[in-house]
mmCIF file of N, CA and C in Angstrom:
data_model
loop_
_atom_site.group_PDB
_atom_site.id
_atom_site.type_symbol
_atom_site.label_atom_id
_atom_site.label_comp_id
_atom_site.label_asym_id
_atom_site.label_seq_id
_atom_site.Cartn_x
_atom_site.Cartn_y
_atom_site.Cartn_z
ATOM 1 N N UNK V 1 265.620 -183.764 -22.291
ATOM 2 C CA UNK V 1 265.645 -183.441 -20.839
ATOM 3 C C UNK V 1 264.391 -182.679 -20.450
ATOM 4 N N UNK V 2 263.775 -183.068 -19.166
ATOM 5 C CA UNK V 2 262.115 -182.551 -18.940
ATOM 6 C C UNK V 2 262.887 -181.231 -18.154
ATOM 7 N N UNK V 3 262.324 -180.855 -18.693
ATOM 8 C CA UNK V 3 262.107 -178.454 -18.181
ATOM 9 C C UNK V 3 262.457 -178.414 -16.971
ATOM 10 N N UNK V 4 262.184 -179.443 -16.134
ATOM 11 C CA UNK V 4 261.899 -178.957 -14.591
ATOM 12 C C UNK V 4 263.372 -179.693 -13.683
ATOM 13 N N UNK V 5 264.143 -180.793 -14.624
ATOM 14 C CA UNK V 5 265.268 -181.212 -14.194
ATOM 15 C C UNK V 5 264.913 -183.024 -14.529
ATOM 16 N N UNK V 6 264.028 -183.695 -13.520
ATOM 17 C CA UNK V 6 264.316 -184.632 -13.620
ATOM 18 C C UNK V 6 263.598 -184.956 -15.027
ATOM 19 N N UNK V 7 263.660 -186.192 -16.040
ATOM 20 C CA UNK V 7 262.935 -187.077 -16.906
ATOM 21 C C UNK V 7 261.779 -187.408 -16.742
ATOM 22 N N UNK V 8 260.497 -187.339 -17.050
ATOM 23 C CA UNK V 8 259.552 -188.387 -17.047
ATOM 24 C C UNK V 8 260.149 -189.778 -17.395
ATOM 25 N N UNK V 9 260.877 -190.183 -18.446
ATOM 26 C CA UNK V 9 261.114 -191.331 -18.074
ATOM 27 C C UNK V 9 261.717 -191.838 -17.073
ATOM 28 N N UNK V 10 262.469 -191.154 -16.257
ATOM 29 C CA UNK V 10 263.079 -191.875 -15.006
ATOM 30 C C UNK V 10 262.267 -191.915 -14.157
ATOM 31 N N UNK V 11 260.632 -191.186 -14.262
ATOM 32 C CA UNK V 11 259.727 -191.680 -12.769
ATOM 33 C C UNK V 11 259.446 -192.729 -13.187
ATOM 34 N N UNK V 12 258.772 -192.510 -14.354
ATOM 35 C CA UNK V 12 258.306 -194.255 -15.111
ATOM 36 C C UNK V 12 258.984 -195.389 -14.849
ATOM 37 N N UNK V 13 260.338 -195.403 -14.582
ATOM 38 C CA UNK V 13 260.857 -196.473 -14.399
ATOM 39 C C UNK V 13 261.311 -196.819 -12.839
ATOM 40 N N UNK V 14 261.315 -195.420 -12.075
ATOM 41 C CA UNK V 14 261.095 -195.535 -10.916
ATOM 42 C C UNK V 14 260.418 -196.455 -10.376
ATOM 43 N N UNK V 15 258.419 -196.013 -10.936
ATOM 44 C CA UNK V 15 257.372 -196.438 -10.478
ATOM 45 C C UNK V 15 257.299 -198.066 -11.085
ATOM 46 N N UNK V 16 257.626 -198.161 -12.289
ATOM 47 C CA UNK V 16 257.664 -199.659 -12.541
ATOM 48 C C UNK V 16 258.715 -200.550 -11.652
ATOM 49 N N UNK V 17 259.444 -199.389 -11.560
ATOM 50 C CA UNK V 17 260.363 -201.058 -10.278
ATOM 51 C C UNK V 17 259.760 -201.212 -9.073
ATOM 52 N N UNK V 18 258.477 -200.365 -8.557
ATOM 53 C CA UNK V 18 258.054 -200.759 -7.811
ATOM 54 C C UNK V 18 256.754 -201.880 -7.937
ATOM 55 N N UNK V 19 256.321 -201.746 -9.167
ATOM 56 C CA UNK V 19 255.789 -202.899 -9.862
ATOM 57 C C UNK V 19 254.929 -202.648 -10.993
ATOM 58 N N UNK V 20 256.173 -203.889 -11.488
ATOM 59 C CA UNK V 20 256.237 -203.470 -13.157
ATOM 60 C C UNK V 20 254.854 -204.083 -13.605
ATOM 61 N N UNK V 21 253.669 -203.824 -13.173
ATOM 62 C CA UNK V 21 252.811 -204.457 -13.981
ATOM 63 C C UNK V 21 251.679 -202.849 -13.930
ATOM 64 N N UNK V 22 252.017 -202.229 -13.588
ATOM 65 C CA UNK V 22 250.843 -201.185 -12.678
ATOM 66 C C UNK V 22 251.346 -200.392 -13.820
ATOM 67 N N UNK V 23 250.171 -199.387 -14.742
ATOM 68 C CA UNK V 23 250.006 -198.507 -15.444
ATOM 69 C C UNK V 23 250.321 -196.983 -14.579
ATOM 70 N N UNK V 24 250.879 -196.030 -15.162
ATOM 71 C CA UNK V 24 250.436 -194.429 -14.357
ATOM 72 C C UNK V 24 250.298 -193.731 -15.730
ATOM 73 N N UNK V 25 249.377 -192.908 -15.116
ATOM 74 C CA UNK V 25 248.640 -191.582 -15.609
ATOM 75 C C UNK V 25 249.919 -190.688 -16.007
ATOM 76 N N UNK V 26 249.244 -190.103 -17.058
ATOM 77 C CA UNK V 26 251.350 -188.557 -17.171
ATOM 78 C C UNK V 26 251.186 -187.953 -16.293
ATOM 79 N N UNK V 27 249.543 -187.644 -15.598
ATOM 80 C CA UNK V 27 249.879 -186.518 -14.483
ATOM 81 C C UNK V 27 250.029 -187.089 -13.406
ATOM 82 N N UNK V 28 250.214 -188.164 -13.070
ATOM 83 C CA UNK V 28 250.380 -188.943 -11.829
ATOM 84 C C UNK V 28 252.586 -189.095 -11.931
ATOM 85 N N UNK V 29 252.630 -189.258 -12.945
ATOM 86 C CA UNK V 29 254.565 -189.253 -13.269
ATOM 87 C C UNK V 29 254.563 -187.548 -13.113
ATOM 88 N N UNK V 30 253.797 -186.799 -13.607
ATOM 89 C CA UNK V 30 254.552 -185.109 -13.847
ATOM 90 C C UNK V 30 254.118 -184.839 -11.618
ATOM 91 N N UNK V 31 253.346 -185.201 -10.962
ATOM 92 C CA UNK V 31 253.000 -185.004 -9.465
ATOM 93 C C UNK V 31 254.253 -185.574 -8.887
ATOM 94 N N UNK V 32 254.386 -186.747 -9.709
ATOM 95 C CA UNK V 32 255.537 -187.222 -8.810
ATOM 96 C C UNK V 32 256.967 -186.596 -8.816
ATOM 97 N N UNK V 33 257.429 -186.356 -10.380
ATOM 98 C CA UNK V 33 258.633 -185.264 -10.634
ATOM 99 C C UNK V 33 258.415 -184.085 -9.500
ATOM 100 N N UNK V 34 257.365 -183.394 -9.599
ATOM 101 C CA UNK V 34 257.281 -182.081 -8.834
ATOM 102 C C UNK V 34 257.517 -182.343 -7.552
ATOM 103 N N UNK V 35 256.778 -183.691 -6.996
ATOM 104 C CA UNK V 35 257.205 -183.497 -5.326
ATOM 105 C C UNK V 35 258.903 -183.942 -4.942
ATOM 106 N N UNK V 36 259.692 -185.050 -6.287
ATOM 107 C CA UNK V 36 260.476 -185.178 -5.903
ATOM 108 C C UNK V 36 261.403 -184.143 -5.866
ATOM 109 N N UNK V 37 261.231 -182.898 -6.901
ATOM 110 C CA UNK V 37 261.708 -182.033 -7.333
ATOM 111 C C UNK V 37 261.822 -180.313 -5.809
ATOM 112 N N UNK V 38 260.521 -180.897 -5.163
ATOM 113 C CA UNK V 38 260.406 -179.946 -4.259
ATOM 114 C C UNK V 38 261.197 -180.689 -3.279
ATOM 115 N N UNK V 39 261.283 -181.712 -3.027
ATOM 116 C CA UNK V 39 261.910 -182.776 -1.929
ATOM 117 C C UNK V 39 263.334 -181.918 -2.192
ATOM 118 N N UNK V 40 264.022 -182.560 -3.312
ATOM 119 C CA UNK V 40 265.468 -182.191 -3.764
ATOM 120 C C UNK V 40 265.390 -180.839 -3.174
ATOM 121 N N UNK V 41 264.818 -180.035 -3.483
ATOM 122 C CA UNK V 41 265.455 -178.425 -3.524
ATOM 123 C C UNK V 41 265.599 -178.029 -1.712
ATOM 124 N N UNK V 42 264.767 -178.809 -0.974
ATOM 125 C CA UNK V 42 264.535 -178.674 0.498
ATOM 126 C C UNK V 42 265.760 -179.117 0.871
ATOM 127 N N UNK V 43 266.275 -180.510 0.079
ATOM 128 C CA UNK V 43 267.655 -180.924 1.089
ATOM 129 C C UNK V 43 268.615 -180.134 0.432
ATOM 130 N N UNK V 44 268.658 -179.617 -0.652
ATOM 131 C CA UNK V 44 269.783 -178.954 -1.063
ATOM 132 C C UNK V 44 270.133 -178.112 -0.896
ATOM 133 N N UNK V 45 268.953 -177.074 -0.315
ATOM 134 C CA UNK V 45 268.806 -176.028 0.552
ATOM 135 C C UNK V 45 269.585 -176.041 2.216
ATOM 136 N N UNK V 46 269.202 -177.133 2.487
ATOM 137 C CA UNK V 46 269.400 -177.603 4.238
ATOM 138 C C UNK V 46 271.148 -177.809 3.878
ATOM 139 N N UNK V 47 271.396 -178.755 2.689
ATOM 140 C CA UNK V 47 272.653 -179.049 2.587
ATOM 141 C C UNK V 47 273.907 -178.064 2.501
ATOM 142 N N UNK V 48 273.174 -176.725 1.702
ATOM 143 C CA UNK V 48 273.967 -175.134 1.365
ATOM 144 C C UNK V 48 274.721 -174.517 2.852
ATOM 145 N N UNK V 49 273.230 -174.355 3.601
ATOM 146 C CA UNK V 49 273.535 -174.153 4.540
ATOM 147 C C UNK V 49 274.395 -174.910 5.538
ATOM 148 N N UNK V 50 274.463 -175.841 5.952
ATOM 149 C CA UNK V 50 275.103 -176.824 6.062
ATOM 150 C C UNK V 50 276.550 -176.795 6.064
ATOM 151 N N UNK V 51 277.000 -176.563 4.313
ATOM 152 C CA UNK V 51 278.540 -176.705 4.102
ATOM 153 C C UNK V 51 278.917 -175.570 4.210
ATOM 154 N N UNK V 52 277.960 -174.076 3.853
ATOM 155 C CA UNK V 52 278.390 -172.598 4.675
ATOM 156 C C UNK V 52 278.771 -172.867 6.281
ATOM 157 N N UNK V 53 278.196 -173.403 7.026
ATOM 158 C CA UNK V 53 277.962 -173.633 8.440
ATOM 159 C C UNK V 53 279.450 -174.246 8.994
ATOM 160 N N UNK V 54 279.953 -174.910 7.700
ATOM 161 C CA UNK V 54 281.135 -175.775 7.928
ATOM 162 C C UNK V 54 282.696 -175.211 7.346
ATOM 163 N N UNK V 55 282.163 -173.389 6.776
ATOM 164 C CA UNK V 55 282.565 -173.041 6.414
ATOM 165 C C UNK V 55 283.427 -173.193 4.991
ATOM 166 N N UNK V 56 282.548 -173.972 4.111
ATOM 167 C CA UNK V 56 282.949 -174.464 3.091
ATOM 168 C C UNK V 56 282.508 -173.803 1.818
ATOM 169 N N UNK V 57 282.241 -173.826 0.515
ATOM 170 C CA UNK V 57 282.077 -173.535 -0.370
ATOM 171 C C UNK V 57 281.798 -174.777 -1.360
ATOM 172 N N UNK V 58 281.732 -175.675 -1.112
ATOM 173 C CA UNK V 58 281.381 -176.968 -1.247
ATOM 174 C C UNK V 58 280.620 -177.948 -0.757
ATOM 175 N N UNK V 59 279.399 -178.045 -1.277
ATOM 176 C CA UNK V 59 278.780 -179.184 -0.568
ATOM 177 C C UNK V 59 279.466 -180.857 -0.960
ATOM 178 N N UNK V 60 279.342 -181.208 0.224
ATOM 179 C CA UNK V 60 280.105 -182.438 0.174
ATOM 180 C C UNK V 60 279.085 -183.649 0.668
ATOM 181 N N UNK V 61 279.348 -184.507 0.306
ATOM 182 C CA UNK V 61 278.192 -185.908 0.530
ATOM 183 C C UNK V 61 277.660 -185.956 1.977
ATOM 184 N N UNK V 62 278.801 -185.419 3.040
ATOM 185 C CA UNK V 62 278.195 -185.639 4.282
ATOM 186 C C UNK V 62 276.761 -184.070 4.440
ATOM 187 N N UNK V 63 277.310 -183.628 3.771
ATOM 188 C CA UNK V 63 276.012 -182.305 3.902
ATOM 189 C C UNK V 63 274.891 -182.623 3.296
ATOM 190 N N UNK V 64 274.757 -183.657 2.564
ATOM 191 C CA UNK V 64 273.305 -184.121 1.837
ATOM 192 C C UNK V 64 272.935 -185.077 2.672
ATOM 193 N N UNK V 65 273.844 -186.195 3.385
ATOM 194 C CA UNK V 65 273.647 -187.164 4.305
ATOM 195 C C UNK V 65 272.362 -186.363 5.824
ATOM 196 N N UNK V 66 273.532 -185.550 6.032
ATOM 197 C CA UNK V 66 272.751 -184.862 6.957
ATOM 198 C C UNK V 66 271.404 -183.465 6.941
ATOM 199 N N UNK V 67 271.523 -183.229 5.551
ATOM 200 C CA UNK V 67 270.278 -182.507 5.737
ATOM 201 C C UNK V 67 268.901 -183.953 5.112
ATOM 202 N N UNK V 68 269.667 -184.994 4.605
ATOM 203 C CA UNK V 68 268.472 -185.481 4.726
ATOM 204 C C UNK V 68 267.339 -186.526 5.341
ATOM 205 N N UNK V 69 268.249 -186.454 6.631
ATOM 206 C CA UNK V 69 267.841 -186.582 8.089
ATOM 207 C C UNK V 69 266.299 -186.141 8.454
ATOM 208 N N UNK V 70 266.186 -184.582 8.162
ATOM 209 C CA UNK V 70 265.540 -183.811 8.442
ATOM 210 C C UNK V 70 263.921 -184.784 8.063
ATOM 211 N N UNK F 1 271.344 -191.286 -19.724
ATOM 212 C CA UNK F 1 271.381 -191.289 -19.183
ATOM 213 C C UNK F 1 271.672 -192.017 -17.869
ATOM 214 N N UNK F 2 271.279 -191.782 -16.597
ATOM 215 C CA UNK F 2 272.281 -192.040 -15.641
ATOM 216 C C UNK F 2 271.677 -193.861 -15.275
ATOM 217 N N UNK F 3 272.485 -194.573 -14.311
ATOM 218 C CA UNK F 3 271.982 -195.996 -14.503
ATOM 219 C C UNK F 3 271.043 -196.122 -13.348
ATOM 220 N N UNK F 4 270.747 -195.314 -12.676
ATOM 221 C CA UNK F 4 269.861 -195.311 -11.337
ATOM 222 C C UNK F 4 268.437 -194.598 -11.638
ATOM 223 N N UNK F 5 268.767 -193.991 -13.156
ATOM 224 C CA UNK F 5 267.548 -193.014 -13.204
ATOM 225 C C UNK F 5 267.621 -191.475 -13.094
ATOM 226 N N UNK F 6 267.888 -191.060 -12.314
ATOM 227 C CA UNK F 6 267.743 -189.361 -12.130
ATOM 228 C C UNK F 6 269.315 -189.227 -12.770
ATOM 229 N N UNK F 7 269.238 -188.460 -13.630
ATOM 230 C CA UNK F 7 270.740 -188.178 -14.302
ATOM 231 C C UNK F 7 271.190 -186.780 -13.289
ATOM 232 N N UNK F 8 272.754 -186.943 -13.226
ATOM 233 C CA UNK F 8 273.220 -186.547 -12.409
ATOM 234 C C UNK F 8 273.423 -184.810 -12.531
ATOM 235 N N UNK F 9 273.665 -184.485 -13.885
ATOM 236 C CA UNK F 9 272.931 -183.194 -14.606
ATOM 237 C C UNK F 9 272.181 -182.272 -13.716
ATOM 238 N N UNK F 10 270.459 -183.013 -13.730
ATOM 239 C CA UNK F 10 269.554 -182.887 -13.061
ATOM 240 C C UNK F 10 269.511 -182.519 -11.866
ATOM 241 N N UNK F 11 270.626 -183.493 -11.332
ATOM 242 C CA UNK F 11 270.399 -183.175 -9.977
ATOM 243 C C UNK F 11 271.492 -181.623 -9.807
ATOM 244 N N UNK F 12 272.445 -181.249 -10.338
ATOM 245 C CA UNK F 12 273.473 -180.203 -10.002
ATOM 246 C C UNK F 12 272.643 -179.310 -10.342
ATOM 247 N N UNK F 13 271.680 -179.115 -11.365
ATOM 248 C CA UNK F 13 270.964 -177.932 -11.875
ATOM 249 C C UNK F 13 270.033 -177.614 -10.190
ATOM 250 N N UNK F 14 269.404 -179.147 -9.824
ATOM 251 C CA UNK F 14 268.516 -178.724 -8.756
ATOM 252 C C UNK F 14 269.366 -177.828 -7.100
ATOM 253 N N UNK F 15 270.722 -178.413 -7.456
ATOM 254 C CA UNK F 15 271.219 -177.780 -6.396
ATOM 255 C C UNK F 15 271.679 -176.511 -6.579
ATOM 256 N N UNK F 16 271.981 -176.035 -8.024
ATOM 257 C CA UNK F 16 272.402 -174.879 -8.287
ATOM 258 C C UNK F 16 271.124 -173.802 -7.961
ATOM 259 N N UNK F 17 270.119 -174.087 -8.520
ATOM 260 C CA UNK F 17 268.873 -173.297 -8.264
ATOM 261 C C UNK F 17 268.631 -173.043 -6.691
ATOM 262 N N UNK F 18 269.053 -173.697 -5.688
ATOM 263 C CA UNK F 18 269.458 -173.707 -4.690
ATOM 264 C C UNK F 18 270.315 -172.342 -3.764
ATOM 265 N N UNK F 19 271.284 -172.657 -4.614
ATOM 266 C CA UNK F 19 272.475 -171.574 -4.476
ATOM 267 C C UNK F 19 273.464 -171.540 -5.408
ATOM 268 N N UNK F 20 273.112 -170.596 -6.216
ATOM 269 C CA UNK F 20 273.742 -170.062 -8.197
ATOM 270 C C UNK F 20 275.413 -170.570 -8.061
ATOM 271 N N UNK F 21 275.903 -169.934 -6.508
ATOM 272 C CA UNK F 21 277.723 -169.675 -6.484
ATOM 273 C C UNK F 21 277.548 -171.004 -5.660
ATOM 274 N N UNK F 22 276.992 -172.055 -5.376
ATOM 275 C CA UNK F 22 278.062 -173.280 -4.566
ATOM 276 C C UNK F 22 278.282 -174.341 -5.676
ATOM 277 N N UNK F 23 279.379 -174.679 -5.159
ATOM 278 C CA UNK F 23 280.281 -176.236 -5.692
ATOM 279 C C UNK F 23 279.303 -177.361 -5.425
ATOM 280 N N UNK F 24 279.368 -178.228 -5.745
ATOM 281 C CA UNK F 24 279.030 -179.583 -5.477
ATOM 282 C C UNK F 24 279.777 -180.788 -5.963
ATOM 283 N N UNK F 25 280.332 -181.406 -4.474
ATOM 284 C CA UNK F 25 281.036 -182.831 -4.643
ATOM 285 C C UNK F 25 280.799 -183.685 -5.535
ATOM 286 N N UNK F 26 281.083 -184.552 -6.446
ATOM 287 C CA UNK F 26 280.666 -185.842 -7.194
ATOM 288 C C UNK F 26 279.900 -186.472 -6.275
ATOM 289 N N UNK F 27 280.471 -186.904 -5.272
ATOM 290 C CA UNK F 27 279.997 -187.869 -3.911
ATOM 291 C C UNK F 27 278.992 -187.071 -3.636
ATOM 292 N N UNK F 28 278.504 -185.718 -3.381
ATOM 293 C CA UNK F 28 277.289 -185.777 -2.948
ATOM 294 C C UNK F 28 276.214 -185.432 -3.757
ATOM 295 N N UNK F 29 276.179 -185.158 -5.294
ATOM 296 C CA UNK F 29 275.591 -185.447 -6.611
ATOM 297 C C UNK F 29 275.267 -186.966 -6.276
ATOM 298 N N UNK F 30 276.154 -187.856 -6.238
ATOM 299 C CA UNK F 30 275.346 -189.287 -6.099
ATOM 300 C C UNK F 30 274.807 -189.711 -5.075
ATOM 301 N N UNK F 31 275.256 -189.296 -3.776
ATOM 302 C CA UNK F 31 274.381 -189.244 -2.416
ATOM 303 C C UNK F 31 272.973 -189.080 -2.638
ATOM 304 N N UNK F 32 272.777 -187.745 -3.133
ATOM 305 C CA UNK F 32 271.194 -186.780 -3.433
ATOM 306 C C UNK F 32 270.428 -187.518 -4.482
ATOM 307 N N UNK F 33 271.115 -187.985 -5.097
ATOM 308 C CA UNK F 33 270.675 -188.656 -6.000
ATOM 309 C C UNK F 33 269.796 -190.031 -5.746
ATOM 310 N N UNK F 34 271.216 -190.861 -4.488
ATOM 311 C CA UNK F 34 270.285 -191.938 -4.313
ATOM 312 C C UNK F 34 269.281 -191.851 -3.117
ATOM 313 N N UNK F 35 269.575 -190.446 -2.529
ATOM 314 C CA UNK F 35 268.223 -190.538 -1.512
ATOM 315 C C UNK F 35 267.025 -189.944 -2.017
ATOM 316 N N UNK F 36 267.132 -188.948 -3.105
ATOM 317 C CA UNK F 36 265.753 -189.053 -3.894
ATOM 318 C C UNK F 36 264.993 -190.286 -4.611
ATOM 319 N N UNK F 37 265.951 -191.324 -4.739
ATOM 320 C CA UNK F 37 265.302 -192.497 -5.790
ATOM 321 C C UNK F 37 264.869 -193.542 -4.334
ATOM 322 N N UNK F 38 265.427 -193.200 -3.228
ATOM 323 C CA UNK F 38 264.715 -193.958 -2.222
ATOM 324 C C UNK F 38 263.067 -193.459 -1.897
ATOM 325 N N UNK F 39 263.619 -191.819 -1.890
ATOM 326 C CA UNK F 39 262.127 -191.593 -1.926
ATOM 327 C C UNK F 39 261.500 -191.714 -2.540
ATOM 328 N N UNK F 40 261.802 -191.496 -3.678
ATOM 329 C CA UNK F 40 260.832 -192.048 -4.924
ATOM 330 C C UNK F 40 259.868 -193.698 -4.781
ATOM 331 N N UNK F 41 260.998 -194.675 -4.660
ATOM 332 C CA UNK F 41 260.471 -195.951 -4.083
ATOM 333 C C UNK F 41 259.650 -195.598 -3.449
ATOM 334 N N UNK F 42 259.524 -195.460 -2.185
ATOM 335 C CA UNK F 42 258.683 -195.010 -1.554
ATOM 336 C C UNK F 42 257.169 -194.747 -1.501
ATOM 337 N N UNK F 43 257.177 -193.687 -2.219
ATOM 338 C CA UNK F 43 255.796 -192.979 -2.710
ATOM 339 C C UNK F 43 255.759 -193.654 -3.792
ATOM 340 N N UNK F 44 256.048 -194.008 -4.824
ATOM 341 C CA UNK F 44 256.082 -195.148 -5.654
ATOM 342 C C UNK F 44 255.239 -196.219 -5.051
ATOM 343 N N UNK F 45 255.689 -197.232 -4.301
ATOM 344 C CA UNK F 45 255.169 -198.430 -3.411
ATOM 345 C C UNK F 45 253.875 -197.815 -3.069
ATOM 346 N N UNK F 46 253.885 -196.903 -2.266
ATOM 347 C CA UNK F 46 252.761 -196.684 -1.271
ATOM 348 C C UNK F 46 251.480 -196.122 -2.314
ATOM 349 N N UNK F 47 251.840 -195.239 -3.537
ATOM 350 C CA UNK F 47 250.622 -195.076 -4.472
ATOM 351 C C UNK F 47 250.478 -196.030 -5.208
ATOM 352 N N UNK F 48 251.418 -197.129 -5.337
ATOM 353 C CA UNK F 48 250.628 -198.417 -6.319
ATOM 354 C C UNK F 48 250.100 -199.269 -4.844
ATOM 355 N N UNK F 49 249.650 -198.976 -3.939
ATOM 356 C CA UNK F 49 249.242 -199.828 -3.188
ATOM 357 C C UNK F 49 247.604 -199.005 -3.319
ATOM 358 N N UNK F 50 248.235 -197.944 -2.821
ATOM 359 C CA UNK F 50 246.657 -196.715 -3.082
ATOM 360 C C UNK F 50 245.984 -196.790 -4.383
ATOM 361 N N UNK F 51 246.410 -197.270 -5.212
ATOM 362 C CA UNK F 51 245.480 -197.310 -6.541
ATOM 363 C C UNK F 51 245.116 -198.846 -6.428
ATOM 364 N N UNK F 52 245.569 -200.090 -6.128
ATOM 365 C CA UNK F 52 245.035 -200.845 -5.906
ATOM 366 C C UNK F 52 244.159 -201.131 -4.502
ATOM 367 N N UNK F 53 244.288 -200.338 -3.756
ATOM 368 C CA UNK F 53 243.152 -200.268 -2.766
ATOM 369 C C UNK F 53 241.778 -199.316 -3.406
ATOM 370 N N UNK F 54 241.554 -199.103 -4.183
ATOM 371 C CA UNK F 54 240.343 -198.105 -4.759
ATOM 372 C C UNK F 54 239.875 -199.085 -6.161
ATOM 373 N N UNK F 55 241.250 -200.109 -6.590
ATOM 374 C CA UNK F 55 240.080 -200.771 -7.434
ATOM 375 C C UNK F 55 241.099 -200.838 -8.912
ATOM 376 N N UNK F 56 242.131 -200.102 -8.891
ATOM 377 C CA UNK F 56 242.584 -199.720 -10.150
ATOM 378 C C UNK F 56 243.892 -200.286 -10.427
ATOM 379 N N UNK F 57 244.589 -200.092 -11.843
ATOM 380 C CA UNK F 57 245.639 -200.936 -12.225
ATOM 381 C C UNK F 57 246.210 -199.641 -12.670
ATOM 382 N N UNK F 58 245.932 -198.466 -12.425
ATOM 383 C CA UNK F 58 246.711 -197.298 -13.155
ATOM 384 C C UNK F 58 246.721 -196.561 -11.724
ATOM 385 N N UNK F 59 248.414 -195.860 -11.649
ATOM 386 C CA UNK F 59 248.181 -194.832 -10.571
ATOM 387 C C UNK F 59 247.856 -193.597 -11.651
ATOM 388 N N UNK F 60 247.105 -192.586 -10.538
ATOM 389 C CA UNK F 60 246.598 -191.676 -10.621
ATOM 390 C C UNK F 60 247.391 -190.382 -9.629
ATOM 391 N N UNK F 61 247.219 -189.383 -10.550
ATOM 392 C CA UNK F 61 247.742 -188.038 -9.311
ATOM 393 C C UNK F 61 247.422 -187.887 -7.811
ATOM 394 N N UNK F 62 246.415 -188.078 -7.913
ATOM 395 C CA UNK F 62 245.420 -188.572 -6.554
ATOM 396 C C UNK F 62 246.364 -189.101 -5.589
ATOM 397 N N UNK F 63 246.833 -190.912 -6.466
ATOM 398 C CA UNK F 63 247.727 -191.390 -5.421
ATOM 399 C C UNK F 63 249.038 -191.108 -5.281
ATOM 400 N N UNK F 64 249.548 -190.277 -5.912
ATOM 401 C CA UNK F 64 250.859 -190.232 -5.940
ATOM 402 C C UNK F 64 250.590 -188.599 -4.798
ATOM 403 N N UNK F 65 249.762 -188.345 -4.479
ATOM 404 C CA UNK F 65 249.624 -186.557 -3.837
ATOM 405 C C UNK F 65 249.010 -187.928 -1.670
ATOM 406 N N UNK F 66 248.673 -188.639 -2.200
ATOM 407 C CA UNK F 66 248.071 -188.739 -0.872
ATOM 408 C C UNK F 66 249.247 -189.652 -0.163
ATOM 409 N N UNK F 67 250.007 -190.858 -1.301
ATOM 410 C CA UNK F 67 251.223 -191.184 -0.745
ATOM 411 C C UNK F 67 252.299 -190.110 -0.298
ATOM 412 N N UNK F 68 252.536 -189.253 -0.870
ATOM 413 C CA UNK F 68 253.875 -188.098 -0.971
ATOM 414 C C UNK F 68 253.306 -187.919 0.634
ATOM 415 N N UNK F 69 252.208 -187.766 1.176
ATOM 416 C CA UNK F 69 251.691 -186.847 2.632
ATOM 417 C C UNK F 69 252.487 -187.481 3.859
ATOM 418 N N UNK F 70 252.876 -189.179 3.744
ATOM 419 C CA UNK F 70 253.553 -189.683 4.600
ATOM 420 C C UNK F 70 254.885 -188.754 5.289
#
């Protein structure tokens, strides 16, 4: 498991399904973990608030739906 | 790991770091999940387009930082 949450191999295979013939760099897969990684923490953030807002203690699918609107 | 790619693990750790004391739904673990791998596509597509507009068969950090800007 990569340190930061997601896999390098799961960008790798990300980026190859967008086409599987195209090479990437590790620091071009470790840029991409980080922004998806900053992405995630923004909606999960928006989403916290969100299911507090709804008075919950639970985030629930519609609170990720809608913070990631934003 | 998970069959979409981002294991689902991953993603509860990213929401916990978030906020230490909230719950999180199954349903919205896989929600977050699949709207990060959309984004991923995404910037995915758009930096293998950016590395083949400059000439190249490898993405680079470069393109994966100038796609993410969309």
């Amino acid at each position: 498991m990569a340190k930061r949450g997601i896999p390098l191999a799961a960008i790798e295979r990300i980026v190859k399904s967008a086409d599987a013939d195209i090479r990437i760099a590790d620091s071009a897969k470790e840029e991409l973990r980080e922004e998806l990684e900053r992405l995630a923490v923004a909606i999960a953030e928006k989403a916290c608030r969100l299911a507090e807002h709804a008075g919950r203690k639970t985030v629930k699918e519609e609170d990720i739906i809608l913070a990631a609107e934003d």
